[in-house]
mmCIF file of C-alpha atoms in Angstrom:
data_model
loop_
_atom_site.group_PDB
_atom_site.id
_atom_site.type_symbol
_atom_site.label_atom_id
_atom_site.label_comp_id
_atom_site.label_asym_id
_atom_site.label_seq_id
_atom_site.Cartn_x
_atom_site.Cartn_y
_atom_site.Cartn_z
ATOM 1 C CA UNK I 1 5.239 -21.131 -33.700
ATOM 2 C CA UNK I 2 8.415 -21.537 -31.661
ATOM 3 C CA UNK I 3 10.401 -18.310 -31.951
ATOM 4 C CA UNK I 4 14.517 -18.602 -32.060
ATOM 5 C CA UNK I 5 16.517 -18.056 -29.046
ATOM 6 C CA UNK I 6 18.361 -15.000 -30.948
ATOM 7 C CA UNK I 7 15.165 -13.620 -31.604
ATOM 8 C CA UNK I 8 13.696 -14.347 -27.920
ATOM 9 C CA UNK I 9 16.828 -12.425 -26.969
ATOM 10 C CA UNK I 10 16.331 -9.247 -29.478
ATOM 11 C CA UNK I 11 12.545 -8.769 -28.348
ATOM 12 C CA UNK I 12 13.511 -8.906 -24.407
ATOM 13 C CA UNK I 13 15.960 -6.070 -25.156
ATOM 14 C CA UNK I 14 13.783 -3.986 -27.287
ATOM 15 C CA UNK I 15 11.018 -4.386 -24.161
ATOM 16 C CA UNK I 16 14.142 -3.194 -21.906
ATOM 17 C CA UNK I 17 15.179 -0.314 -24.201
ATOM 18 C CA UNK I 18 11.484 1.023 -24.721
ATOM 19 C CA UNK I 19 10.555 0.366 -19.909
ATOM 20 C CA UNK I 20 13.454 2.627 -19.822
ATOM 21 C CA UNK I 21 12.700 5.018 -21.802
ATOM 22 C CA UNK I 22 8.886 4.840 -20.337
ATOM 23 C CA UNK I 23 10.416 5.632 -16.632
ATOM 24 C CA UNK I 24 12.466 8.285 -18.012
ATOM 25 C CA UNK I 25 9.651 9.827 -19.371
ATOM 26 C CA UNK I 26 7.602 9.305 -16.328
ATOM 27 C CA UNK I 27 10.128 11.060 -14.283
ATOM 28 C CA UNK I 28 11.114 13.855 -16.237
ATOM 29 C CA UNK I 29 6.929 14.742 -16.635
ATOM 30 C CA UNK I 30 6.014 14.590 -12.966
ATOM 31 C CA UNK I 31 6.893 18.410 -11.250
ATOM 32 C CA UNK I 32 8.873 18.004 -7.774
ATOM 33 C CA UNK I 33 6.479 20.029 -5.886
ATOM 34 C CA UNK I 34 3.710 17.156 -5.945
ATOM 35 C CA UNK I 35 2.348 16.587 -2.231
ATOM 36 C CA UNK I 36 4.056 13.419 -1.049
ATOM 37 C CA UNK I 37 0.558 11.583 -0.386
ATOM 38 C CA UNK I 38 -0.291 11.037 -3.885
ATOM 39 C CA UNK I 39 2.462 8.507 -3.952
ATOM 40 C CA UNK I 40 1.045 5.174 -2.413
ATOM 41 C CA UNK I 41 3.795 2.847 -1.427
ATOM 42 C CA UNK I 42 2.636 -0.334 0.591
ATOM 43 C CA UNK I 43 4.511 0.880 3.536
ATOM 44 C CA UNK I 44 3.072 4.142 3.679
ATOM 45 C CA UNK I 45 0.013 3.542 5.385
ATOM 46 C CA UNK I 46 1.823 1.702 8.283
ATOM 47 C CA UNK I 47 4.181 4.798 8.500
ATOM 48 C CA UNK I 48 1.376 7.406 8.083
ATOM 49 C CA UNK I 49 -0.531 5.324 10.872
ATOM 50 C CA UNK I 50 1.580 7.425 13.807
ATOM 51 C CA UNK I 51 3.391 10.099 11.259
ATOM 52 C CA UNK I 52 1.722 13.622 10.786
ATOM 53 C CA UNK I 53 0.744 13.383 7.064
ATOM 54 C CA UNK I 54 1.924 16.299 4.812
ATOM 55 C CA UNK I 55 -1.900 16.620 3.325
ATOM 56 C CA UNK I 56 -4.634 17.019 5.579
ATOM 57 C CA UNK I 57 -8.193 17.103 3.923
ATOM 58 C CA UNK I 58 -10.108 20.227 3.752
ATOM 59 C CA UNK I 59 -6.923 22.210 4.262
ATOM 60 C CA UNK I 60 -6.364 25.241 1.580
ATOM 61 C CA UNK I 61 -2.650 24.670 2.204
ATOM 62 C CA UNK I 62 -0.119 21.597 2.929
ATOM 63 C CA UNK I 63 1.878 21.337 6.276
ATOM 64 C CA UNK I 64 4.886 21.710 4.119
ATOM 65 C CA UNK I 65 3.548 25.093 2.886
ATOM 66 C CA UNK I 66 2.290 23.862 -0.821
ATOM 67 C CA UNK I 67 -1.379 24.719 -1.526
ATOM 68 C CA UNK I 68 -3.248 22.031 -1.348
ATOM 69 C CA UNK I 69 -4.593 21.637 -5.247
ATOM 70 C CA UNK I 70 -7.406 19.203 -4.298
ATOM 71 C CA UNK I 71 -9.272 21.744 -1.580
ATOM 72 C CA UNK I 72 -12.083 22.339 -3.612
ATOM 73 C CA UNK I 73 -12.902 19.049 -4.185
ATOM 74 C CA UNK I 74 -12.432 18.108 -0.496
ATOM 75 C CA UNK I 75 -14.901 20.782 0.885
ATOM 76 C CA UNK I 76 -17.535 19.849 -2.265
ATOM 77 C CA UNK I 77 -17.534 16.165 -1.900
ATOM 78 C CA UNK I 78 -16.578 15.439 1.603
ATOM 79 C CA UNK I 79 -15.880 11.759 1.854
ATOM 80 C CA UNK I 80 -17.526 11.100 -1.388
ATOM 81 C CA UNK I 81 -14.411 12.036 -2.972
ATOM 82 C CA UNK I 82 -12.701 8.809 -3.580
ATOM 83 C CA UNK I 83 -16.041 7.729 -5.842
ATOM 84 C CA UNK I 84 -15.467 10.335 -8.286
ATOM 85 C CA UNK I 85 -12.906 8.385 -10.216
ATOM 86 C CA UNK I 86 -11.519 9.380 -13.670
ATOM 87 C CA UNK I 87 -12.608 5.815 -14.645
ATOM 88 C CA UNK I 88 -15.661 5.344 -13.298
ATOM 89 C CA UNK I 89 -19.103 5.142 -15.267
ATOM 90 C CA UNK I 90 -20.244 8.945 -16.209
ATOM 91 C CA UNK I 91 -23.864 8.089 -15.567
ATOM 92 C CA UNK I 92 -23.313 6.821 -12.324
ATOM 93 C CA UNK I 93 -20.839 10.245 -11.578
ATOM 94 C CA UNK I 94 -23.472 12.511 -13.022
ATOM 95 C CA UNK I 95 -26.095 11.233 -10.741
ATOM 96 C CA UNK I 96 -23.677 11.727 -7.278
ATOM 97 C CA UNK I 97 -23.342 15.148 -8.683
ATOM 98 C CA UNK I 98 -27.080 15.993 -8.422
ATOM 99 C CA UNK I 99 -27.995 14.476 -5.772
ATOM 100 C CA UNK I 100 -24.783 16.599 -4.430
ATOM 101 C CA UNK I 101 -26.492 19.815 -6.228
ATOM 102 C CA UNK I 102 -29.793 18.541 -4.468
ATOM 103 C CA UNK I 103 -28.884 18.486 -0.825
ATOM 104 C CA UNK I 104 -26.599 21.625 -1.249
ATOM 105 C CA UNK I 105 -29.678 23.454 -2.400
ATOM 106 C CA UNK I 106 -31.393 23.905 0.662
ATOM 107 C CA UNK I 107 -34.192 26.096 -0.316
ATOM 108 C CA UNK I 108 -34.804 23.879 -3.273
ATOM 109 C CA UNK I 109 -35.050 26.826 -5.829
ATOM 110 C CA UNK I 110 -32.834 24.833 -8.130
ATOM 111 C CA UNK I 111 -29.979 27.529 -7.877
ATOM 112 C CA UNK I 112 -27.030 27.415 -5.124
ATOM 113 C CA UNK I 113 -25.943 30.648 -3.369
ATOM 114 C CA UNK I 114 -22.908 31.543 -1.388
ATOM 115 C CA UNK I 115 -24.650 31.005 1.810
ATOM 116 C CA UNK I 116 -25.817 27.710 0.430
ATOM 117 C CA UNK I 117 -22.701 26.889 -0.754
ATOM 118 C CA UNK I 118 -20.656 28.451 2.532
ATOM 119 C CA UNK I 119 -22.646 26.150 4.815
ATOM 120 C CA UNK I 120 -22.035 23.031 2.498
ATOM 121 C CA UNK I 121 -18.268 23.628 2.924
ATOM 122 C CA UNK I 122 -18.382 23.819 6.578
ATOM 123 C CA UNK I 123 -20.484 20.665 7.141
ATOM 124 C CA UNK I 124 -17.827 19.075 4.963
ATOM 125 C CA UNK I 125 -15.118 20.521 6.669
ATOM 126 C CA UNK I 126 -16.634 19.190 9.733
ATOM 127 C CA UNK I 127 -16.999 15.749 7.842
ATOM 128 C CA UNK I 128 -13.603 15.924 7.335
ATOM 129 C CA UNK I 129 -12.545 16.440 11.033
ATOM 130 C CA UNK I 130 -14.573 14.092 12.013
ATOM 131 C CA UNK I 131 -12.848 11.362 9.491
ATOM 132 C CA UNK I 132 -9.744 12.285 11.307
ATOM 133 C CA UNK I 133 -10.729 11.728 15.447
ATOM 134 C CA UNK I 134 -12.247 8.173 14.074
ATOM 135 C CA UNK I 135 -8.913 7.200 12.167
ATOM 136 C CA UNK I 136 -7.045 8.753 15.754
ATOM 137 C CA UNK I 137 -8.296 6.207 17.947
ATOM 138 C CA UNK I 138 -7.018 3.477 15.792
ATOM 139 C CA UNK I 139 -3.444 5.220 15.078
ATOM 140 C CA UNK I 140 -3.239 6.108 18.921
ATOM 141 C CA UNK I 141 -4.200 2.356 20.021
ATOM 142 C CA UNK I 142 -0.853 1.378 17.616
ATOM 143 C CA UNK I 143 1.258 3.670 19.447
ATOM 144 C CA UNK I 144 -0.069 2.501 22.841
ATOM 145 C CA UNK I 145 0.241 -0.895 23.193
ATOM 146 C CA UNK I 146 -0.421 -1.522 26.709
ATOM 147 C CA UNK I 147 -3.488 0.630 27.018
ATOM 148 C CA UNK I 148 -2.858 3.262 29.323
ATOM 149 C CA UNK I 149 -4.301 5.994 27.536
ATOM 150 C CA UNK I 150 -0.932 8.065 27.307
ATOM 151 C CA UNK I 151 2.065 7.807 25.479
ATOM 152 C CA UNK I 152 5.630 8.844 26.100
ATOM 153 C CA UNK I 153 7.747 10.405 23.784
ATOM 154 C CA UNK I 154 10.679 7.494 23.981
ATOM 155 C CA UNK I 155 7.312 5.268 23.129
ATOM 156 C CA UNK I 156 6.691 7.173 20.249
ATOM 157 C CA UNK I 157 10.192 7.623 18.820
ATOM 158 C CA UNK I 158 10.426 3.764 19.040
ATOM 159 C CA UNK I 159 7.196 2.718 16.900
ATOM 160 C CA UNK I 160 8.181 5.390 14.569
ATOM 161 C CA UNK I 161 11.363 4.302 13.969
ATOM 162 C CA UNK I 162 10.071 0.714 13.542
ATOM 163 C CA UNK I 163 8.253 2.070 11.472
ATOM 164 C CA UNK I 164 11.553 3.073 9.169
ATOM 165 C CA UNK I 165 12.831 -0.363 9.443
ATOM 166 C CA UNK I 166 15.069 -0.280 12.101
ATOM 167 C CA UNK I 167 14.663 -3.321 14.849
ATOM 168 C CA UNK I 168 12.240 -2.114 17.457
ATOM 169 C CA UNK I 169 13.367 -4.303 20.246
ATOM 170 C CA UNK I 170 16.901 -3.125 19.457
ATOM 171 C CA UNK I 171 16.090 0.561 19.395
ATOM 172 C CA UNK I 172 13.502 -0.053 22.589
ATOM 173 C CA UNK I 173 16.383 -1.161 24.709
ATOM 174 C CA UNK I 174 18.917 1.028 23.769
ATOM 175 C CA UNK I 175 16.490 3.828 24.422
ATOM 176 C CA UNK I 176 16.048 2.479 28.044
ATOM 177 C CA UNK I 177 19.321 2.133 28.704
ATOM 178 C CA UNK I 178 20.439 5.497 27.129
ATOM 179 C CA UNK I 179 22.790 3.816 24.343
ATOM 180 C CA UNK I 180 23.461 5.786 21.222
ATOM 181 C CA UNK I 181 20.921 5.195 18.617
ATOM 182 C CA UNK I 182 22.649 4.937 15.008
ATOM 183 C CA UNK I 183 20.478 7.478 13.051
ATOM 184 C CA UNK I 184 20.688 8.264 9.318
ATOM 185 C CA UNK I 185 20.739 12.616 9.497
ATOM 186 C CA UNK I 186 17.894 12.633 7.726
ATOM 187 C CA UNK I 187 15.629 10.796 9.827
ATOM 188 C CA UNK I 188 17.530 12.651 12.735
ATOM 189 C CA UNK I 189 16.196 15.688 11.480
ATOM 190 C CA UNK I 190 12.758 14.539 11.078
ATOM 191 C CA UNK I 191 12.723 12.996 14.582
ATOM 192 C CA UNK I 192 13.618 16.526 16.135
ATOM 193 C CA UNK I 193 10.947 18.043 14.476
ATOM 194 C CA UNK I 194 8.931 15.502 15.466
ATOM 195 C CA UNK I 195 9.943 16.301 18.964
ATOM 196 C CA UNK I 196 9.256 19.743 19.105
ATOM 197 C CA UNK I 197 5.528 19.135 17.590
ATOM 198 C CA UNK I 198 5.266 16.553 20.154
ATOM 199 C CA UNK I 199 6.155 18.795 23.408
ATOM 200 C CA UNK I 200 3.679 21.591 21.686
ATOM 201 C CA UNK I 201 0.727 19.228 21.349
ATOM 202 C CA UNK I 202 1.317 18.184 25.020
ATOM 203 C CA UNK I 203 -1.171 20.746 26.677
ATOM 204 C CA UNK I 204 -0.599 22.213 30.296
ATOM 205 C CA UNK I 205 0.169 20.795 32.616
ATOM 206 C CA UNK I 206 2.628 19.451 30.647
ATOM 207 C CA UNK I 207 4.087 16.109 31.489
ATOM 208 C CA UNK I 208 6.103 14.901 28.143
ATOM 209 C CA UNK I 209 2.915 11.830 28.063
ATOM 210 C CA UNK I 210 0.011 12.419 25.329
ATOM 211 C CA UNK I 211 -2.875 11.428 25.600
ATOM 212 C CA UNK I 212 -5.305 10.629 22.885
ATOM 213 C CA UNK I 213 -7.013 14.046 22.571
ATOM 214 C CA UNK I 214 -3.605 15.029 22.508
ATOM 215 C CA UNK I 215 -2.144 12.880 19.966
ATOM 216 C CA UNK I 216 -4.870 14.019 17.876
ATOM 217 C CA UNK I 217 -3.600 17.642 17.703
ATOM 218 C CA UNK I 218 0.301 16.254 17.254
ATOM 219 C CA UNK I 219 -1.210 14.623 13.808
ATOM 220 C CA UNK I 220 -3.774 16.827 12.872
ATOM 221 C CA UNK I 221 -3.048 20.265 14.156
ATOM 222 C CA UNK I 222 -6.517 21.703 12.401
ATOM 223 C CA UNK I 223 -7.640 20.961 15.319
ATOM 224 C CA UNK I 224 -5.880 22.456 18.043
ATOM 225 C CA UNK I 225 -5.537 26.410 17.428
ATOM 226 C CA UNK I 226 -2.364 26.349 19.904
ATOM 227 C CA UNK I 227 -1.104 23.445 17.342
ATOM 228 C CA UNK I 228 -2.589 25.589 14.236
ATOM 229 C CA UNK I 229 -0.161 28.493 15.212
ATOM 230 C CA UNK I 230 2.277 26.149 15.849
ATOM 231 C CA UNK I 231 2.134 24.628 11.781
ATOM 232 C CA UNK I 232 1.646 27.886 10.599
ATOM 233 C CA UNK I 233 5.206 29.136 12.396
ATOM 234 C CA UNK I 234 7.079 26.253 10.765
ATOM 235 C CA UNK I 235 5.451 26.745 7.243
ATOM 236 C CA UNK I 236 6.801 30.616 7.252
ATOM 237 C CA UNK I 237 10.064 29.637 9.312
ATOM 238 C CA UNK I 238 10.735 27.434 6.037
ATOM 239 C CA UNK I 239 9.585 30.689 3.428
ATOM 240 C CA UNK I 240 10.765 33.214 5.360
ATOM 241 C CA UNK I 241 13.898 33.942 3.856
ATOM 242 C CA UNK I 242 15.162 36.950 5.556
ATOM 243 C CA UNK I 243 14.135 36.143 9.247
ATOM 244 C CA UNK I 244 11.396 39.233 9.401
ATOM 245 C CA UNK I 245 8.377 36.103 10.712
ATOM 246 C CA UNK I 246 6.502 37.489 7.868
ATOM 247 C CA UNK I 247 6.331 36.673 3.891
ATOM 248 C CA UNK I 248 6.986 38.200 0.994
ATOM 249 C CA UNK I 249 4.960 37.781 -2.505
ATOM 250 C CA UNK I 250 8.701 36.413 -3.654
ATOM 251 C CA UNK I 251 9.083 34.333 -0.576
ATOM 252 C CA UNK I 252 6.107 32.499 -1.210
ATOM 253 C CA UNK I 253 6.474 31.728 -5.212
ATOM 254 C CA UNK I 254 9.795 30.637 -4.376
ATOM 255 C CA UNK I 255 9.428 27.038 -2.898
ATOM 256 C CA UNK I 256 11.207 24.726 -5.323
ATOM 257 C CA UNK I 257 9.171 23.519 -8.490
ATOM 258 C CA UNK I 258 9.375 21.011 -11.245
ATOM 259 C CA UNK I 259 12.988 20.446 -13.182
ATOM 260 C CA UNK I 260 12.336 22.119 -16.050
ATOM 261 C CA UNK I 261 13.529 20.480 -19.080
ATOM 262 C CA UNK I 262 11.120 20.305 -21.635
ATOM 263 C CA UNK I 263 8.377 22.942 -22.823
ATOM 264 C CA UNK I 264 5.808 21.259 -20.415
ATOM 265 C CA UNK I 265 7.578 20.933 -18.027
ATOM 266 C CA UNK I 266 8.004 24.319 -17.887
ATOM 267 C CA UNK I 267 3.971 24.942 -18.531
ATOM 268 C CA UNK I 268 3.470 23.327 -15.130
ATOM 269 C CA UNK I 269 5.750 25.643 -13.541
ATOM 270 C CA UNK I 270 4.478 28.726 -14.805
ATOM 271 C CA UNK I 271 0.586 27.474 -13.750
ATOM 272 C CA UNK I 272 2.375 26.709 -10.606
ATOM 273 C CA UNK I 273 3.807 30.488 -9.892
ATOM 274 C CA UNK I 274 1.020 31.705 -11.376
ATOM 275 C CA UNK I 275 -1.507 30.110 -8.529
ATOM 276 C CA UNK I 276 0.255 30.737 -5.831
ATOM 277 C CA UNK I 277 0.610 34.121 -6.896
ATOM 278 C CA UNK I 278 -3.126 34.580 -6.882
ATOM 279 C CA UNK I 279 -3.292 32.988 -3.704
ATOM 280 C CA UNK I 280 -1.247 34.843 -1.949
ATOM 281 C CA UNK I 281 -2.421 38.506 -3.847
ATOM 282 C CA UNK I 282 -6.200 37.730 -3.783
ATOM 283 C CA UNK I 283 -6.665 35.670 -0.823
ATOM 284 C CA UNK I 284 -3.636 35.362 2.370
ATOM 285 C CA UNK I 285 -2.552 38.595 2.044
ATOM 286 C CA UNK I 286 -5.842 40.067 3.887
ATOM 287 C CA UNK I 287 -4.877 43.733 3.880
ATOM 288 C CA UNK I 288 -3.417 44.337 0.738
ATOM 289 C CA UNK I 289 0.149 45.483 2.039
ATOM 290 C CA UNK I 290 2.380 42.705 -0.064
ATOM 291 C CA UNK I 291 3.200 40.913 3.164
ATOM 292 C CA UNK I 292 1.420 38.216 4.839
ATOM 293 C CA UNK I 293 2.198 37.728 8.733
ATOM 294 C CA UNK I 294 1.408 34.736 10.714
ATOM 295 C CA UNK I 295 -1.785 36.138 12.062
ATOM 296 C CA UNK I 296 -3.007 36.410 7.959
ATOM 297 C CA UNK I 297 -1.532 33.245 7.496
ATOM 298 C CA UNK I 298 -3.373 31.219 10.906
ATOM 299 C CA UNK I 299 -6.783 32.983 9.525
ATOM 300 C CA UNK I 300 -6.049 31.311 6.005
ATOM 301 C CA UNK I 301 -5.199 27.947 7.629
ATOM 302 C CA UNK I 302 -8.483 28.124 10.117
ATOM 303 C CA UNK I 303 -10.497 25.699 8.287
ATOM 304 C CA UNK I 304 -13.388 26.720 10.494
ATOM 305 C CA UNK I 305 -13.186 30.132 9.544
ATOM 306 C CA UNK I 306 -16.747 30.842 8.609
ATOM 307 C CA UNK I 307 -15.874 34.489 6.808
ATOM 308 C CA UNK I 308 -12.671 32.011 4.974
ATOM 309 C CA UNK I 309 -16.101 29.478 4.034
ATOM 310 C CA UNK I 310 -18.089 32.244 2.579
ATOM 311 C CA UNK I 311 -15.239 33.902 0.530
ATOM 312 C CA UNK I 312 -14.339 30.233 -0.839
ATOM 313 C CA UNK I 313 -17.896 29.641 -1.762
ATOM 314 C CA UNK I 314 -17.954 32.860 -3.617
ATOM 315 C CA UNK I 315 -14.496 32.240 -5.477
ATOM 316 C CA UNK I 316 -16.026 28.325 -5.958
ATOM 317 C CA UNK I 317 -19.230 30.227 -7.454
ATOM 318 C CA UNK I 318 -17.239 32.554 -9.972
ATOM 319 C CA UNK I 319 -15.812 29.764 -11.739
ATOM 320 C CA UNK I 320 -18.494 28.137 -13.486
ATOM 321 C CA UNK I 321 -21.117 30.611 -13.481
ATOM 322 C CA UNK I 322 -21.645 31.359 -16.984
ATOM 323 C CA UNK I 323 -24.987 33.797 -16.416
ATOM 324 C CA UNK I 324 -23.329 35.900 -13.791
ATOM 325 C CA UNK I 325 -26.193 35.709 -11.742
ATOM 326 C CA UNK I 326 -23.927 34.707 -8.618
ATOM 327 C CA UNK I 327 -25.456 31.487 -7.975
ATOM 328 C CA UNK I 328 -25.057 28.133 -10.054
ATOM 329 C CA UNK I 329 -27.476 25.849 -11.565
ATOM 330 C CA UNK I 330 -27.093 22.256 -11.744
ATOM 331 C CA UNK I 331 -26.305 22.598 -15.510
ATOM 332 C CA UNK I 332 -22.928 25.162 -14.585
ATOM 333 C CA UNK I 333 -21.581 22.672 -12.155
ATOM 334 C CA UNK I 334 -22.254 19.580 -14.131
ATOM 335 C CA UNK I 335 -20.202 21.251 -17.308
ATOM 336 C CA UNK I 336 -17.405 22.462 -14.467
ATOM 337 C CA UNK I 337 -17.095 19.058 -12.644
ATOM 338 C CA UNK I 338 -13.677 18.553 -13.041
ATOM 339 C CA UNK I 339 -13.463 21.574 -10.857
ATOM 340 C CA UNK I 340 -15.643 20.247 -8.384
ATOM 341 C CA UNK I 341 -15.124 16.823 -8.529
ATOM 342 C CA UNK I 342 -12.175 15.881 -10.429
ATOM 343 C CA UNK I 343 -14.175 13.914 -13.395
ATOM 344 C CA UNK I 344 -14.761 15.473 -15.878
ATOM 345 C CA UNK I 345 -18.523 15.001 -17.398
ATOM 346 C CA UNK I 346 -18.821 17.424 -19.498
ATOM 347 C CA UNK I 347 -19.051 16.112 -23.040
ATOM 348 C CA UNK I 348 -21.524 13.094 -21.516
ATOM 349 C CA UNK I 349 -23.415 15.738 -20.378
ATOM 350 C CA UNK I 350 -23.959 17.049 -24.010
ATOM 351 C CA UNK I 351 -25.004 13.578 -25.051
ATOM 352 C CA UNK I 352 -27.874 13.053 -22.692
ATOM 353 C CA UNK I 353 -28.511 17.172 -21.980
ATOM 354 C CA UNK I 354 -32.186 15.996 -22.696
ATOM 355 C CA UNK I 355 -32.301 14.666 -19.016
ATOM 356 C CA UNK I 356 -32.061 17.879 -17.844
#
């Protein structure tokens, strides 16, 4: 049937009206304190190639100071994370999980304890450290293109602002002959700090060149502790609101969260507060005192922290055991696997809790 061009015309405007009113929706649901590497943009990887990324795996906090809500799934999973898809088959996910369960319980007495557990997170942490110095010598290579194992700031700043669109034989000459580069503020801004986390990666003696072990620690400062001091200094320069270097329970809560405009949105808020508030009561704030300095904050951020491994194991623990026998069977973390892994299996697990 050949439909009438009036018609046609009506039903193209009606799909208009209702993609509208989708994106508006979309917009107004998503809270403004989501980490930045969710968002996948076909540029991005290019950019995060020689850009210090805001997430870095196996991190209990963001380098812009956000805790970092996938953690626990990070330090469980290791690089097996990206199988555990929402959509993926449950049988398939359920059988990850216990082989997961299976090498995790060392002494194979079908029950994992927090020393069990505390060493699983630190061979994943280490996974995750090593993902990083094999992705380095690929992002370093980009950044130096003739292969002579350093790299100059003015180097840098050029493939970075390629990077941003802007001509990079234009911008490479007018850096060599010390022309005025037009720079939007913003990107100004981000190139200083750039700058600064570039001259504090460059160890002593310090010559303003980096060299790949070098570059490693300007991307991923876990694994520098000079350049972990460094990150944790700019996280509470951007909380600290009264200039004391130290935080506040009310400093920390009061990084900017989702527009709230509807009842959910203001849900997510409130679970928002209310984690960080925990955080920062049960966990940062090692003495008790209501104020967190830089030296609590660097032992937080230490992902190699063995006493930080054993205390997450034991707060990873507490959540799904149900017998309070301080360890969990495979049954406990199978019915919490959102938790763990971000699927959640639970009510397949009912269907087929025969298998068991």
């Amino acid at each position: 049937m050949i439909l009438g061009k009036s018609l046609l015309i009506k039903l193209g405007s009606v799909y208009l009206a209702l993609l509208l009113i989708f994106l508006m929706m979309d917009v107004n649901a998503r809270p403004a304190n989501m980490s930045a590497h969710k968002d996948k943009s076909p540029n991005s990887k290019e950019e995060n190639e020689i850009l210090p990324p805001d997430h870095l795996n196996g991190l209990k906090m963001e380098m812009d100071g956000h805790l970092n809500k996938d953690f626990h799934q990070e330090v469980f999973l290791g690089k097996e994370l990206e199988e555990f898809e929402e959509d993926s088959e449950p049988r398939r996910n359920r059988k990850k999980l216990k082989d997961i369960f299976s090498k995790v319980d060392i002494n194979k007495d079908k029950s994992v304890s927090a020393k069990e557990m505390q060493r699983w997170i630190m061979e994943k942490t280490e996974e995750h450290f090593q993902e990083a110095v094999k992705e380095n010598k690929l992002n370093f290579r980009a950044v130096d293109p003739d292969g002579d194992g350093h790299v100059a700031w003015d180097e840098y700043r050029v493939k970075f602002l390629a990077s941003k669109g802007f001509n990079e034989k234009e911008v490479a000459e007018k850096i060599k002959n010390n022309k005025e580069l037009k720079i939007d503020e913003e990107t100004q801004e981000v190139l200083e700090n750039l700058k600064d986390r570039w001259f504090q990666a460059d160890n002593p003696p310090a010559d303003q060149l980096l060299n790949e072990e070098e570059f490693l620690s300007f991307l991923h400062p876990e694994h520098s502790r000079g350049m972990l001091k460094f990150m944790v200094k700019e996280i509470v320069r951007d909380l600290d609101q009264d200039g004391d270097k130290k935080l506040t329970l009310s400093e920390f809560i009061s990084l900017p969260v989702g527009t709230v405009e509807n009842q959910q949105a203001q849900d997510i808020d409130d679970d928002w507060v209310r984690e960080r508030r925990k955080e920062f009561q049960e966990v940062i704030d090692a003495n008790h005192d209501g104020i967190v300095t830089e030296e609590e904050l660097e032992e937080y951020m230490d992902p190699m922290n063995e006493y930080n491994a054993l205390n997450e194991a034991k707060q990873m623990i507490a959540v799904a055991d149900e017998n309070q026998n301080h360890n969990l069977e495979l049954e406990e973390i199978l019915k919490y696997s959102e938790y763990f892994t971000g699927s959640k299996l639970m009510d397949y697990a009912r269907n087929v809790h025969e298998e068991f």
